[in-house]
Amino acid sequence: MIRYNIYATLCDSYSQYIHARQIYNEYWGNSDSPKLTEDEFVEQQRKDFIDRINRVPFDSIPADRGTAFNEIVDCLILGQKSEKMIIESDKQAGTINAFYNGRNYTFPISVCREFSAYYKGSMPQVYTHAVLPTIYGDVMLYGYIDELMPASVHDIKTTGKYSAGKFKNHWQHVVYPFCLNQNGNMVTDFEYNILLINERRDRASYETFTEHYAYDADEDVPRLRWHVESLIEFLEENRGIITDLKVFNLHEK
């Protein structure tokens, strides 16, 4: 019997929460006037994580920008129009515009084509799932793979700040290969394909980076199990304020 339903990016969000103090010191440790104290930042991360569990709607320009870019790339790969947003190309300006959630996001055609060409032959937005046994019962892990190639898994990231290894504490590069392997697809190679957007007053510049990870079941599954069990302990400790019961494999009353 499935006891919990946990999606891949929820594992990422939990990792961000448990590493909150490290993140704070990396970004604001040397600041003379940080917006929040370290304890306030940790508490904010806790609140944000609970909101994520409860699927509280939130407005985020960076998140929407990433969604827009992802959709443009998928539409170019599939050669079809988007059903999620309005996408228009401006050949004179050399850009593609995506209108999403009341905002316009603009990307160079060259960058969009670079990504779509890299994924030629891929299957975009592939749903995958598998059961992970834990000491607290069986957990259904699931999520959507951005781009599934015959021999590799890819996740597209957009960011305004990047340093090498930024996504090493994320879990998509473990969860997705685990799920695929459990279903007979023995893919082990995973890439985060990163678009760094340097925004300036007059224009933006773009750089691309890749983080490659090789899935090793012998090493990664025990780590994944420990992380998921820790997440479950958090869920149970905060059960009284968790309103989205799907995570407990329960239906709303």
Short mmCIF file of C-alpha atoms in Angstrom, two decimals:
data_model
loop_
_atom_site.label_atom_id
_atom_site.label_comp_id
_atom_site.label_asym_id
_atom_site.label_seq_id
_atom_site.Cartn_x
_atom_site.Cartn_y
_atom_site.Cartn_z
CA MET A 1 0.00 0.00 0.00
CA ILE A 2 1.28 3.46 -0.90
CA ARG A 3 1.66 5.60 2.23
CA TYR A 4 2.99 8.81 0.68
CA ASN A 5 3.04 10.57 -2.70
CA ILE A 6 6.12 12.74 -3.19
CA TYR A 7 7.07 14.51 -6.41
CA ALA A 8 10.67 15.10 -7.41
CA THR A 9 10.79 18.87 -6.98
CA LEU A 10 9.30 18.54 -3.48
CA CYS A 11 12.50 16.68 -2.62
CA ASP A 12 14.39 19.68 -4.04
CA SER A 13 12.37 22.09 -1.88
CA TYR A 14 13.04 20.03 1.23
CA SER A 15 16.75 20.03 0.44
CA GLN A 16 16.65 23.83 0.17
CA TYR A 17 14.98 24.01 3.59
CA ILE A 18 17.43 21.72 5.38
CA HIS A 19 20.36 23.59 3.80
CA ALA A 20 18.84 27.00 4.62
CA ARG A 21 21.64 28.13 6.95
CA GLN A 22 24.29 27.19 4.41
CA ILE A 23 22.39 29.05 1.68
CA TYR A 24 22.01 32.11 3.91
CA ASN A 25 25.73 32.27 4.65
CA GLU A 26 26.65 31.82 0.99
CA TYR A 27 24.48 34.71 -0.14
CA TRP A 28 24.22 37.07 2.86
CA GLY A 29 26.82 35.89 5.37
CA ASN A 30 29.12 38.84 4.61
CA SER A 31 26.38 41.42 4.15
CA ASP A 32 26.33 44.41 6.52
CA SER A 33 22.59 44.87 6.14
CA PRO A 34 20.82 41.62 5.20
CA LYS A 35 17.05 41.83 4.74
CA LEU A 36 16.56 38.94 7.18
CA THR A 37 18.53 37.48 10.04
CA GLU A 38 19.71 33.90 9.63
CA ASP A 39 16.95 32.58 11.93
CA GLU A 40 14.32 34.62 10.09
CA PHE A 41 15.55 33.23 6.77
CA VAL A 42 15.37 29.65 8.06
CA GLU A 43 11.82 30.22 9.30
CA GLN A 44 10.86 31.75 5.95
CA GLN A 45 12.25 28.69 4.17
CA ARG A 46 10.21 26.46 6.47
CA LYS A 47 7.04 28.42 5.71
CA ASP A 48 7.76 28.36 1.98
CA PHE A 49 8.27 24.60 2.09
CA ILE A 50 4.98 24.02 3.91
CA ASP A 51 3.26 26.25 1.35
CA ARG A 52 4.80 24.11 -1.39
CA ILE A 53 3.48 20.94 0.26
CA ASN A 54 0.05 22.55 0.49
CA ARG A 55 0.28 23.73 -3.14
CA VAL A 56 -0.42 27.33 -2.15
CA PRO A 57 -0.48 29.42 -5.36
CA PHE A 58 2.36 31.92 -5.62
CA ASP A 59 3.42 34.56 -8.10
CA SER A 60 7.04 34.24 -9.19
CA ILE A 61 8.56 35.97 -12.19
CA PRO A 62 11.67 33.71 -12.21
CA ALA A 63 9.51 30.57 -12.06
CA ASP A 64 7.19 31.83 -14.81
CA ARG A 65 10.17 32.82 -16.95
CA GLY A 66 11.48 29.28 -16.66
CA THR A 67 8.08 27.83 -17.55
CA ALA A 68 7.85 30.12 -20.58
CA PHE A 69 11.30 29.19 -21.87
CA ASN A 70 10.60 25.51 -21.35
CA GLU A 71 7.35 25.78 -23.29
CA ILE A 72 9.04 27.59 -26.19
CA VAL A 73 11.67 24.86 -26.43
CA ASP A 74 9.03 22.11 -26.31
CA CYS A 75 6.97 23.78 -29.04
CA LEU A 76 10.03 24.07 -31.28
CA ILE A 77 10.88 20.40 -30.72
CA LEU A 78 7.34 19.25 -31.47
CA GLY A 79 6.64 21.81 -34.19
CA GLN A 80 3.33 22.79 -32.67
CA LYS A 81 1.60 25.73 -31.01
CA SER A 82 1.32 26.06 -27.25
CA GLU A 83 -1.94 25.37 -25.46
CA LYS A 84 -0.63 26.99 -22.27
CA MET A 85 0.41 30.46 -23.44
CA ILE A 86 0.66 32.77 -26.44
CA ILE A 87 4.01 32.43 -28.19
CA GLU A 88 5.02 34.75 -31.03
CA SER A 89 8.26 35.25 -32.90
CA ASP A 90 9.64 38.63 -33.91
CA LYS A 91 12.08 37.86 -36.70
CA GLN A 92 13.04 41.51 -37.12
CA ALA A 93 14.10 41.73 -33.48
CA GLY A 94 15.40 38.16 -33.47
CA THR A 95 13.31 37.20 -30.46
CA ILE A 96 10.53 34.88 -29.35
CA ASN A 97 7.93 36.29 -26.95
CA ALA A 98 5.84 34.22 -24.56
CA PHE A 99 2.81 35.80 -22.90
CA TYR A 100 2.17 33.95 -19.65
CA ASN A 101 0.30 34.87 -16.46
CA GLY A 102 -0.11 38.47 -17.58
CA ARG A 103 3.55 39.04 -18.42
CA ASN A 104 5.70 38.94 -21.53
CA TYR A 105 8.95 36.98 -21.51
CA THR A 106 11.41 37.53 -24.34
CA PHE A 107 14.24 35.23 -25.43
CA PRO A 108 16.61 35.34 -28.41
CA ILE A 109 15.56 33.02 -31.22
CA SER A 110 19.16 31.78 -31.41
CA VAL A 111 19.11 30.61 -27.78
CA CYS A 112 15.73 28.91 -28.16
CA ARG A 113 16.90 27.11 -31.29
CA GLU A 114 20.17 26.11 -29.62
CA PHE A 115 18.24 24.31 -26.89
CA SER A 116 15.64 22.74 -29.18
CA ALA A 117 18.32 21.50 -31.60
CA TYR A 118 20.20 19.90 -28.71
CA TYR A 119 17.07 17.95 -27.80
CA LYS A 120 16.26 16.82 -31.35
CA GLY A 121 14.50 13.47 -31.12
CA SER A 122 13.59 13.87 -27.46
CA MET A 123 10.24 13.29 -25.79
CA PRO A 124 9.23 16.44 -23.86
CA GLN A 125 7.38 16.40 -20.54
CA VAL A 126 7.47 12.67 -19.87
CA TYR A 127 5.63 11.57 -16.73
CA THR A 128 7.45 8.94 -14.69
CA HIS A 129 6.79 7.27 -11.35
CA ALA A 130 8.00 4.38 -9.20
CA VAL A 131 7.66 3.02 -5.67
CA LEU A 132 10.45 3.56 -3.15
CA PRO A 133 10.27 1.29 -0.07
CA THR A 134 11.12 3.08 3.21
CA ILE A 135 10.97 2.30 6.93
CA TYR A 136 7.72 4.31 6.97
CA GLY A 137 6.09 2.37 4.15
CA ASP A 138 6.01 2.57 0.38
CA VAL A 139 6.40 5.98 -1.23
CA MET A 140 5.24 6.83 -4.73
CA LEU A 141 7.84 9.09 -6.32
CA TYR A 142 6.78 10.89 -9.48
CA GLY A 143 7.38 13.85 -11.73
CA TYR A 144 7.68 15.18 -15.26
CA ILE A 145 10.97 14.91 -17.13
CA ASP A 146 11.62 18.02 -19.25
CA GLU A 147 13.36 16.18 -22.09
CA LEU A 148 13.88 12.42 -22.33
CA MET A 149 16.49 11.35 -24.86
CA PRO A 150 17.19 7.72 -25.80
CA ALA A 151 20.26 7.59 -23.54
CA SER A 152 19.89 10.57 -21.19
CA VAL A 153 17.54 12.65 -19.07
CA HIS A 154 17.55 16.46 -19.25
CA ASP A 155 16.13 19.20 -17.05
CA ILE A 156 16.07 22.81 -18.24
CA LYS A 157 16.93 25.50 -15.70
CA THR A 158 16.81 29.28 -16.06
CA THR A 159 18.55 31.39 -13.46
CA GLY A 160 19.78 34.91 -12.81
CA LYS A 161 22.83 33.72 -10.88
CA TYR A 162 24.97 30.66 -11.43
CA SER A 163 28.02 28.98 -9.95
CA ALA A 164 29.35 25.52 -10.72
CA GLY A 165 27.48 22.70 -8.99
CA LYS A 166 24.47 24.86 -8.17
CA PHE A 167 22.09 21.92 -8.55
CA LYS A 168 24.15 19.21 -6.85
CA ASN A 169 21.79 19.20 -3.84
CA HIS A 170 18.75 18.81 -6.07
CA TRP A 171 17.13 15.42 -6.46
CA GLN A 172 15.75 15.29 -9.99
CA HIS A 173 19.02 13.72 -11.17
CA VAL A 174 18.35 10.85 -8.76
CA VAL A 175 14.55 10.57 -8.71
CA TYR A 176 14.00 10.50 -12.48
CA PRO A 177 16.65 7.86 -13.30
CA PHE A 178 15.42 5.81 -10.32
CA CYS A 179 11.86 5.88 -11.64
CA LEU A 180 12.94 5.08 -15.18
CA ASN A 181 15.17 2.21 -14.05
CA GLN A 182 12.37 0.73 -11.94
CA ASN A 183 10.24 0.71 -15.09
CA GLY A 184 12.85 -1.00 -17.23
CA ASN A 185 14.47 2.05 -18.85
CA MET A 186 18.07 1.81 -17.65
CA VAL A 187 19.08 5.41 -18.41
CA THR A 188 21.82 6.66 -16.08
CA ASP A 189 23.02 9.94 -17.65
CA PHE A 190 21.38 13.15 -16.44
CA GLU A 191 22.01 16.76 -17.43
CA TYR A 192 20.83 20.05 -16.03
CA ASN A 193 20.96 22.37 -19.04
CA ILE A 194 21.17 25.86 -17.61
CA LEU A 195 20.37 29.22 -19.18
CA LEU A 196 21.92 32.08 -17.23
CA ILE A 197 20.08 35.33 -17.88
CA ASN A 198 22.10 38.45 -17.03
CA GLU A 199 19.54 41.24 -17.01
CA ARG A 200 20.66 44.83 -17.54
CA ARG A 201 18.78 48.07 -17.98
CA ASP A 202 19.12 48.21 -21.74
CA ARG A 203 19.29 44.52 -22.62
CA ALA A 204 19.96 41.03 -21.33
CA SER A 205 22.83 38.68 -22.09
CA TYR A 206 22.68 34.89 -22.05
CA GLU A 207 25.10 32.11 -21.17
CA THR A 208 24.59 28.36 -21.14
CA PHE A 209 26.04 25.78 -18.75
CA THR A 210 25.66 22.06 -18.20
CA GLU A 211 25.85 20.00 -15.02
CA HIS A 212 26.23 16.29 -15.70
CA TYR A 213 25.40 13.56 -13.20
CA ALA A 214 25.71 9.79 -13.58
CA TYR A 215 23.09 7.80 -11.68
CA ASP A 216 24.52 4.93 -9.61
CA ALA A 217 21.77 2.88 -7.97
CA ASP A 218 24.12 1.37 -5.37
CA GLU A 219 25.11 4.82 -4.12
CA ASP A 220 22.09 6.95 -4.97
CA VAL A 221 19.16 4.82 -3.81
CA PRO A 222 20.33 4.69 -0.15
CA ARG A 223 20.84 8.48 -0.24
CA LEU A 224 17.42 8.96 -1.79
CA ARG A 225 15.79 6.70 0.79
CA TRP A 226 17.42 8.62 3.65
CA HIS A 227 16.29 11.96 2.20
CA VAL A 228 12.73 10.78 1.63
CA GLU A 229 12.52 9.29 5.14
CA SER A 230 13.73 12.59 6.59
CA LEU A 231 11.09 14.41 4.52
CA ILE A 232 8.42 12.01 5.82
CA GLU A 233 9.47 12.77 9.40
CA PHE A 234 8.98 16.46 8.64
CA LEU A 235 5.55 15.73 7.15
CA GLU A 236 4.45 13.81 10.23
CA GLU A 237 5.79 16.44 12.63
CA ASN A 238 3.77 19.08 10.77
CA ARG A 239 0.77 16.95 9.83
CA GLY A 240 -1.65 19.28 11.65
CA ILE A 241 -0.92 22.17 9.28
CA ILE A 242 -0.70 20.19 6.04
CA THR A 243 -3.92 20.68 4.12
CA ASP A 244 -3.11 18.92 0.84
CA LEU A 245 -3.72 15.31 1.80
CA LYS A 246 -2.42 13.84 -1.46
CA VAL A 247 1.06 13.74 0.06
CA PHE A 248 -0.35 11.27 2.64
CA ASN A 249 -2.13 9.34 -0.14
CA LEU A 250 -5.45 10.48 1.30
CA HIS A 251 -8.38 12.20 -0.37
CA GLU A 252 -9.94 15.46 0.77
CA LYS A 253 -12.98 14.92 2.98
#
